[in-house]
Short mmCIF file of C-alpha atoms and ligand atoms in Angstrom, two decimals:
data_model
loop_
_atom_site.label_atom_id
_atom_site.label_comp_id
_atom_site.label_asym_id
_atom_site.label_seq_id
_atom_site.Cartn_x
_atom_site.Cartn_y
_atom_site.Cartn_z
CA MET A 1 59.92 122.73 27.17
CA LYS A 2 60.50 125.60 29.59
CA LEU A 3 59.15 123.51 32.49
CA TYR A 4 61.65 120.72 31.79
CA ASP A 5 64.47 123.28 31.91
CA LYS A 6 63.14 124.64 35.17
CA LEU A 7 63.06 121.14 36.69
CA ASP A 8 66.62 120.57 35.57
CA GLU A 9 67.67 123.90 37.04
CA ILE A 10 66.04 123.20 40.42
CA ARG A 11 67.66 119.81 40.59
CA LYS A 12 71.13 121.21 39.86
CA GLU A 13 70.65 124.04 42.31
CA ALA A 14 69.49 121.62 45.00
CA GLU A 15 72.44 119.32 44.40
CA GLU A 16 74.83 122.23 44.68
CA HIS A 17 73.20 123.36 47.95
CA ILE A 18 73.36 119.89 49.42
CA ARG A 19 76.99 119.56 48.44
CA LEU A 20 77.88 122.73 50.34
CA VAL A 21 75.90 121.98 53.47
CA LYS A 22 78.08 122.07 56.61
CA ASN A 23 75.90 120.69 59.36
CA LEU A 24 72.64 118.89 60.12
CA HIS A 25 70.79 122.13 60.67
CA GLU A 26 71.69 123.40 57.21
CA LEU A 27 70.88 120.05 55.74
CA ASN A 28 67.38 120.08 57.27
CA GLU A 29 66.81 123.60 56.01
CA THR A 30 67.89 122.61 52.53
CA LYS A 31 65.58 119.62 52.62
CA ALA A 32 62.63 121.86 53.58
CA LYS A 33 63.55 124.42 50.90
CA TYR A 34 63.35 121.85 48.09
CA LEU A 35 61.20 118.99 49.29
CA GLY A 36 58.98 120.69 51.88
CA LYS A 37 55.29 121.54 51.45
CA LYS A 38 56.11 124.99 50.12
CA GLY A 39 59.38 123.84 48.55
CA SER A 40 60.57 124.15 44.97
CA PHE A 41 59.25 120.76 43.93
CA SER A 42 55.78 121.52 45.21
CA GLU A 43 55.89 124.74 43.21
CA ILE A 44 56.85 122.98 40.03
CA MET A 45 54.15 120.36 40.51
CA LYS A 46 51.64 123.21 40.60
CA LEU A 47 52.91 124.48 37.26
CA MET A 48 52.19 121.04 35.77
CA ARG A 49 48.56 121.98 35.20
CA ASP A 50 49.68 124.24 32.28
CA LEU A 51 51.14 121.23 30.43
CA PRO A 52 49.18 119.44 27.76
CA LYS A 53 47.39 116.41 29.13
CA GLU A 54 49.59 113.81 27.38
CA GLU A 55 52.77 115.41 28.75
CA LYS A 56 51.63 115.26 32.35
CA PRO A 57 52.51 111.60 33.22
CA LYS A 58 55.97 111.93 31.70
CA PHE A 59 56.73 115.17 33.51
CA GLY A 60 55.26 113.81 36.72
CA GLN A 61 57.52 110.80 36.53
CA MET A 62 60.59 112.94 35.84
CA THR A 63 59.77 115.21 38.75
CA ASN A 64 59.42 112.23 41.06
CA GLU A 65 62.72 110.79 39.89
CA ALA A 66 64.44 114.14 40.51
CA LYS A 67 62.86 114.32 43.99
CA GLN A 68 64.04 110.80 44.82
CA ALA A 69 67.55 111.60 43.64
CA ILE A 70 67.62 114.75 45.78
CA LEU A 71 66.25 112.84 48.77
CA SER A 72 68.85 110.09 48.57
CA TYR A 73 71.61 112.66 48.13
CA ILE A 74 70.36 114.40 51.30
CA GLU A 75 70.34 111.14 53.21
CA SER A 76 73.82 110.20 52.10
CA GLN A 77 75.03 113.65 53.17
CA ARG A 78 73.29 113.13 56.50
CA ILE A 79 75.19 109.90 57.09
CA GLU A 80 78.47 111.61 56.23
CA ILE A 81 77.80 114.53 58.56
CA GLU A 82 76.80 112.20 61.39
CA GLU A 83 79.95 110.16 60.92
CA GLU A 84 81.94 113.34 60.99
CA ILE A 85 80.31 114.32 64.28
CA VAL A 86 81.19 110.96 65.81
CA ASN A 87 84.75 111.21 64.52
CA GLN A 88 85.11 114.69 65.98
CA GLN A 89 83.84 113.41 69.31
CA LEU A 90 86.27 110.53 69.30
CA MET A 91 89.10 112.92 68.46
CA ASN A 92 88.16 115.22 71.32
CA GLU A 93 87.92 112.39 73.75
CA THR A 94 91.20 110.75 72.87
CA VAL A 95 93.32 110.03 75.91
CA ASP A 96 96.93 110.97 75.62
CA VAL A 97 98.54 108.00 77.26
CA THR A 98 101.92 109.71 77.24
CA MET A 99 100.72 112.47 79.59
CA PRO A 100 102.10 112.24 83.13
CA GLY A 101 99.45 110.79 85.48
CA LYS A 102 98.12 112.17 88.73
CA SER A 103 99.97 110.79 91.69
CA PHE A 104 97.98 109.28 94.54
CA VAL A 105 99.02 109.10 98.15
CA VAL A 106 99.05 105.40 98.89
CA GLY A 107 98.80 104.55 102.55
CA ASN A 108 99.90 101.41 104.30
CA ALA A 109 98.55 99.23 107.05
CA HIS A 110 99.19 100.51 110.58
CA LEU A 111 102.21 98.88 112.18
CA LEU A 112 100.02 97.28 114.85
CA THR A 113 97.85 95.76 112.12
CA GLN A 114 100.94 94.45 110.38
CA VAL A 115 102.27 92.77 113.52
CA GLN A 116 98.83 91.42 114.43
CA GLU A 117 98.44 89.94 110.94
CA GLU A 118 101.91 88.42 111.05
CA ILE A 119 100.99 86.53 114.24
CA GLU A 120 97.57 85.64 112.85
CA ASP A 121 99.06 84.26 109.62
CA LEU A 122 101.40 82.02 111.57
CA PHE A 123 98.60 80.47 113.59
CA ILE A 124 96.08 80.27 110.75
CA GLY A 125 98.82 78.42 108.85
CA MET A 126 98.90 75.90 111.72
CA GLY A 127 95.14 75.32 111.46
CA TYR A 128 93.88 77.79 114.07
CA GLU A 129 90.55 79.52 113.62
CA LEU A 130 90.27 83.30 113.91
CA MET A 131 87.75 84.51 116.51
CA GLU A 132 86.51 87.87 117.68
CA GLY A 133 84.69 89.14 120.73
CA PRO A 134 83.13 92.41 121.87
CA GLU A 135 85.12 95.20 123.51
CA ILE A 136 82.26 95.83 125.93
CA GLU A 137 82.21 92.65 127.94
CA ILE A 138 80.36 91.28 130.93
CA ASP A 139 82.15 90.77 134.25
CA GLU A 140 81.25 87.10 134.11
CA TYR A 141 83.31 86.47 130.95
CA ASN A 142 86.10 88.94 131.58
CA PHE A 143 86.69 87.73 135.14
CA GLU A 144 84.41 85.22 136.82
CA LYS A 145 84.57 82.35 134.36
CA LEU A 146 88.31 82.95 134.13
CA ASN A 147 88.67 81.95 137.75
CA LEU A 148 88.55 85.54 138.99
CA PRO A 149 85.52 85.72 141.28
CA LYS A 150 84.42 89.09 142.64
CA ASP A 151 86.83 90.41 145.27
CA HIS A 152 89.61 88.11 144.03
CA PRO A 153 92.84 90.01 144.78
CA ALA A 154 94.20 89.25 141.30
CA ARG A 155 91.56 91.56 139.86
CA ASP A 156 93.88 94.34 140.97
CA MET A 157 96.34 93.18 138.29
CA GLN A 158 93.95 94.69 135.74
CA ASP A 159 92.53 98.04 136.77
CA THR A 160 89.16 98.09 135.06
CA PHE A 161 86.89 100.60 133.35
CA TYR A 162 83.46 99.58 134.60
CA ILE A 163 80.38 100.68 132.67
CA THR A 164 77.89 99.21 135.13
CA GLU A 165 78.50 96.75 137.93
CA GLU A 166 78.27 93.86 135.50
CA THR A 167 79.59 95.38 132.27
CA LEU A 168 83.04 96.72 131.53
CA LEU A 169 85.58 97.44 128.82
CA ARG A 170 87.41 94.15 128.50
CA THR A 171 90.80 94.24 130.20
CA HIS A 172 92.20 91.44 128.06
CA THR A 173 91.18 89.23 125.13
CA SER A 174 90.84 86.19 127.42
CA PRO A 175 87.02 86.46 127.55
CA VAL A 176 87.07 85.36 123.90
CA GLN A 177 88.37 82.02 125.23
CA VAL A 178 85.31 81.81 127.48
CA ARG A 179 82.94 82.76 124.70
CA THR A 180 84.44 80.19 122.35
CA MET A 181 84.31 77.37 124.90
CA LEU A 182 80.72 78.20 125.90
CA ALA A 183 79.60 78.39 122.27
CA ASN A 184 81.15 75.03 121.48
CA VAL A 185 78.09 72.92 122.28
CA ASP A 186 79.61 69.46 121.82
CA LYS A 187 82.57 70.46 124.03
CA GLY A 188 85.10 69.09 121.55
CA PRO A 189 88.59 70.34 120.71
CA ILE A 190 89.29 74.04 120.09
CA LYS A 191 92.16 75.81 118.34
CA ILE A 192 91.66 79.54 118.08
CA ILE A 193 93.48 82.81 117.78
CA CYS A 194 91.85 86.14 118.52
CA TYR A 195 92.93 89.74 118.63
CA GLY A 196 91.46 93.08 119.52
CA LYS A 197 91.43 96.23 121.57
CA THR A 198 91.63 96.00 125.34
CA TYR A 199 91.37 98.66 128.06
CA ARG A 200 92.84 99.34 131.48
CA ARG A 201 92.77 102.30 133.81
CA ASP A 202 96.43 103.15 133.39
CA ASP A 203 97.94 106.60 133.18
CA ASP A 204 99.36 106.97 129.71
CA ASP A 205 103.12 107.25 129.49
CA ALA A 206 105.90 105.88 127.29
CA THR A 207 105.07 102.27 128.16
CA HIS A 208 101.43 102.42 129.27
CA SER A 209 98.27 103.12 127.35
CA HIS A 210 94.70 102.94 128.62
CA GLN A 211 93.80 101.28 125.32
CA PHE A 212 96.04 98.68 123.75
CA MET A 213 95.88 95.54 121.66
CA GLN A 214 96.23 91.90 122.51
CA VAL A 215 96.52 88.68 120.57
CA GLU A 216 95.47 85.53 122.34
CA VAL A 217 95.69 81.84 121.51
CA LEU A 218 93.76 78.92 123.01
CA VAL A 219 94.00 75.20 122.41
CA VAL A 220 91.73 72.69 124.15
CA ASP A 221 92.26 69.07 123.30
CA GLU A 222 92.72 65.61 124.76
CA GLY A 223 96.29 65.40 125.92
CA ALA A 224 97.22 69.02 125.17
CA SER A 225 100.40 69.46 127.19
CA MET A 226 102.96 71.91 128.43
CA ALA A 227 105.32 70.49 125.79
CA ASP A 228 102.83 71.52 123.08
CA LEU A 229 102.69 74.99 124.58
CA LYS A 230 106.46 75.22 124.67
CA GLY A 231 106.79 74.12 121.04
CA THR A 232 104.14 76.64 120.00
CA LEU A 233 105.91 79.43 121.88
CA LEU A 234 109.23 78.61 120.22
CA VAL A 235 107.69 78.70 116.74
CA LEU A 236 106.10 82.05 117.59
CA ALA A 237 109.33 83.53 118.97
CA LYS A 238 111.29 82.49 115.89
CA LYS A 239 108.66 83.83 113.54
CA LEU A 240 108.55 87.21 115.25
CA PHE A 241 112.17 87.73 116.20
CA GLY A 242 114.22 85.47 113.92
CA GLU A 243 115.32 81.85 113.59
CA LYS A 244 118.11 82.18 116.16
CA ARG A 245 115.73 82.94 119.04
CA GLN A 246 115.51 80.69 122.06
CA ILE A 247 112.83 80.82 124.71
CA ARG A 248 112.91 80.58 128.48
CA LEU A 249 109.88 79.94 130.67
CA ARG A 250 109.69 81.41 134.16
CA PRO A 251 107.04 80.40 136.70
CA SER A 252 104.38 83.06 137.04
CA TYR A 253 100.83 83.53 138.16
CA PHE A 254 97.60 84.03 136.23
CA PRO A 255 94.29 82.94 137.76
CA PHE A 256 93.17 81.39 134.46
CA THR A 257 96.22 79.17 133.95
CA GLU A 258 97.93 76.60 136.15
CA PRO A 259 100.85 76.34 135.85
CA SER A 260 101.42 79.82 134.48
CA VAL A 261 104.57 81.04 132.80
CA GLU A 262 106.18 84.24 131.73
CA VAL A 263 107.92 83.76 128.39
CA ASP A 264 111.30 85.31 127.62
CA ILE A 265 113.14 85.28 124.31
CA SER A 266 116.90 85.47 123.92
CA CYS A 267 117.61 89.10 123.06
CA HIS A 268 117.31 89.70 119.32
CA ASN A 269 119.56 92.74 119.57
CA CYS A 270 122.65 91.21 121.23
CA ASN A 271 121.89 87.51 120.73
CA GLY A 272 121.91 86.99 124.47
CA LYS A 273 125.22 88.70 125.29
CA GLY A 274 123.59 91.53 127.18
CA CYS A 275 122.77 95.01 125.92
CA ASN A 276 120.65 98.00 126.90
CA ILE A 277 117.53 96.53 125.31
CA CYS A 278 117.63 93.35 127.45
CA LYS A 279 119.06 95.37 130.37
CA GLY A 280 122.19 93.26 130.36
CA THR A 281 120.34 89.99 131.03
CA GLY A 282 120.32 88.57 127.51
CA TRP A 283 116.58 87.83 127.84
CA ILE A 284 113.43 89.83 127.09
CA GLU A 285 109.98 89.11 128.48
CA ILE A 286 107.42 88.96 125.67
CA LEU A 287 104.23 87.31 126.90
CA GLY A 288 102.24 85.30 129.41
CA ALA A 289 100.99 81.75 128.96
CA GLY A 290 100.07 78.57 130.74
CA MET A 291 97.93 75.46 130.94
CA VAL A 292 94.28 76.44 131.15
CA ASN A 293 93.14 76.21 134.77
CA ASN A 294 90.68 73.35 135.33
CA ASN A 295 88.34 75.81 137.02
CA VAL A 296 88.10 77.69 133.72
CA LEU A 297 87.52 74.57 131.65
CA GLU A 298 84.83 73.40 134.06
CA ALA A 299 83.14 76.80 134.22
CA CYS A 300 82.82 76.56 130.43
CA GLY A 301 81.39 73.06 130.54
CA TYR A 302 84.45 70.97 129.71
CA ASP A 303 85.18 67.54 131.19
CA THR A 304 88.62 67.96 132.74
CA THR A 305 89.19 64.25 133.08
CA LYS A 306 89.34 64.23 129.31
CA TYR A 307 90.42 67.68 128.16
CA GLN A 308 93.36 69.92 128.85
CA GLY A 309 94.19 73.25 127.33
CA PHE A 310 96.97 75.74 126.89
CA ALA A 311 96.76 79.44 126.21
CA LEU A 312 98.92 82.45 125.61
CA GLY A 313 98.30 86.16 125.43
CA MET A 314 100.44 89.07 124.41
CA GLY A 315 100.36 92.81 123.97
CA VAL A 316 100.76 93.69 120.32
CA GLU A 317 102.30 97.08 121.11
CA ARG A 318 104.99 95.48 123.22
CA ILE A 319 105.90 93.04 120.46
CA ALA A 320 105.97 95.82 117.85
CA MET A 321 108.05 98.08 120.11
CA LEU A 322 110.65 95.38 120.69
CA LYS A 323 110.72 94.31 117.09
CA TYR A 324 111.07 97.78 115.60
CA GLY A 325 112.91 99.59 118.40
CA ILE A 326 110.05 101.96 119.25
CA ASN A 327 110.45 103.52 122.67
CA ASP A 328 107.16 105.32 123.17
CA ILE A 329 103.83 103.47 122.96
CA ARG A 330 102.03 106.74 122.23
CA ALA A 331 103.63 106.79 118.77
CA PHE A 332 101.03 104.17 117.73
CA TYR A 333 98.10 106.42 118.54
CA THR A 334 99.10 109.96 117.66
CA ASN A 335 98.24 109.38 113.98
CA ASP A 336 101.35 111.09 112.69
CA THR A 337 101.58 109.58 109.22
CA ARG A 338 105.34 110.12 109.23
CA PHE A 339 105.55 107.45 111.92
CA ASN A 340 103.52 104.87 110.06
CA LYS A 341 105.11 105.56 106.67
CA GLN A 342 108.40 104.20 107.99
CA PHE A 343 106.91 100.73 108.09
CA LYS A 344 105.75 100.29 104.49
N1 DAH B 1 95.26 87.83 129.91
C1 DAH B 1 96.63 88.04 130.38
C2 DAH B 1 96.87 89.52 130.57
O1 DAH B 1 96.23 90.29 129.91
C3 DAH B 1 97.60 87.48 129.38
C4 DAH B 1 97.54 86.02 129.33
C5 DAH B 1 98.32 85.24 130.14
C6 DAH B 1 96.67 85.37 128.48
C7 DAH B 1 98.29 83.90 130.11
C8 DAH B 1 96.60 84.01 128.44
C9 DAH B 1 97.43 83.28 129.27
O2 DAH B 1 95.79 83.36 127.65
O3 DAH B 1 97.37 81.93 129.22
O4 DAH B 1 97.72 89.89 131.31
#
């Protein structure tokens, strides 16, 4: 009888221990204390040998039942403790969405990029393809194929940074025209816009920079005409400087175009009345353009009895300066964020 009482006592004691357990470590210790090799249940099994033979199976069965009950109690406690751990973790990791956030400094595209993209968007919208070319260019593409043979006096118009006798920093984006025409193997129509950095040996001042940006447009097609060029220029002028703008073409000279024109817009500041921005004339020069010189088309493999072309090229800084009233070109390059922030 005493052994039955002892079993009962151990079971109650174990249950009480398990109930009070606070963490997994304590739970494991409790499990070892009662169910381990040297635990209370092993002890009591040893005492079984003192029981009469016929009592043994019954006591054995009771002991096993008690062990099972203790084991399942331990496991249910384990699940509870583990859940509690997860809950605690979730609590600790809760994000307080009402807390004020960290503020980030959000930049904006450089003004030159903005103006460049505005021009690009206009032409891409009219079906032009965007092209690029290298800043280190060969003399042949920068000059020779553009109807500027060596020793041509017009080379002086663009004072050049030479790298070797045959390589240079491109002085304009016009060599992209050459590259595009040469790459076009079936010598069919072309409609491209390109942009990029260009370089000239100028002394930097308020209106000159040894590195600047150009955007250039080229169309080659059967029957491409001066009227097409004029229409294109008007659309461009209106897009950049407002719907009221008019354009005026003045005869000019570029070796790669014939005829060549200098394009003026009616002053966007005074609407043509005359002010300090247009120097009282009512007109502002914005870019150069013309019909592609046959020598250029032929140098790039085009049949000039069939194809004509027109082209235009402009300095992005000049456009941006006029548009936003900036009076020193160096403002684009000094990387003072206060300058750029004004054009968000
Ligand atoms: N390449 C000329 C320059 O940098 C600008 C220019 C003029 C480009 C007329 C053209 C053009 O494509 O047709 O001064």
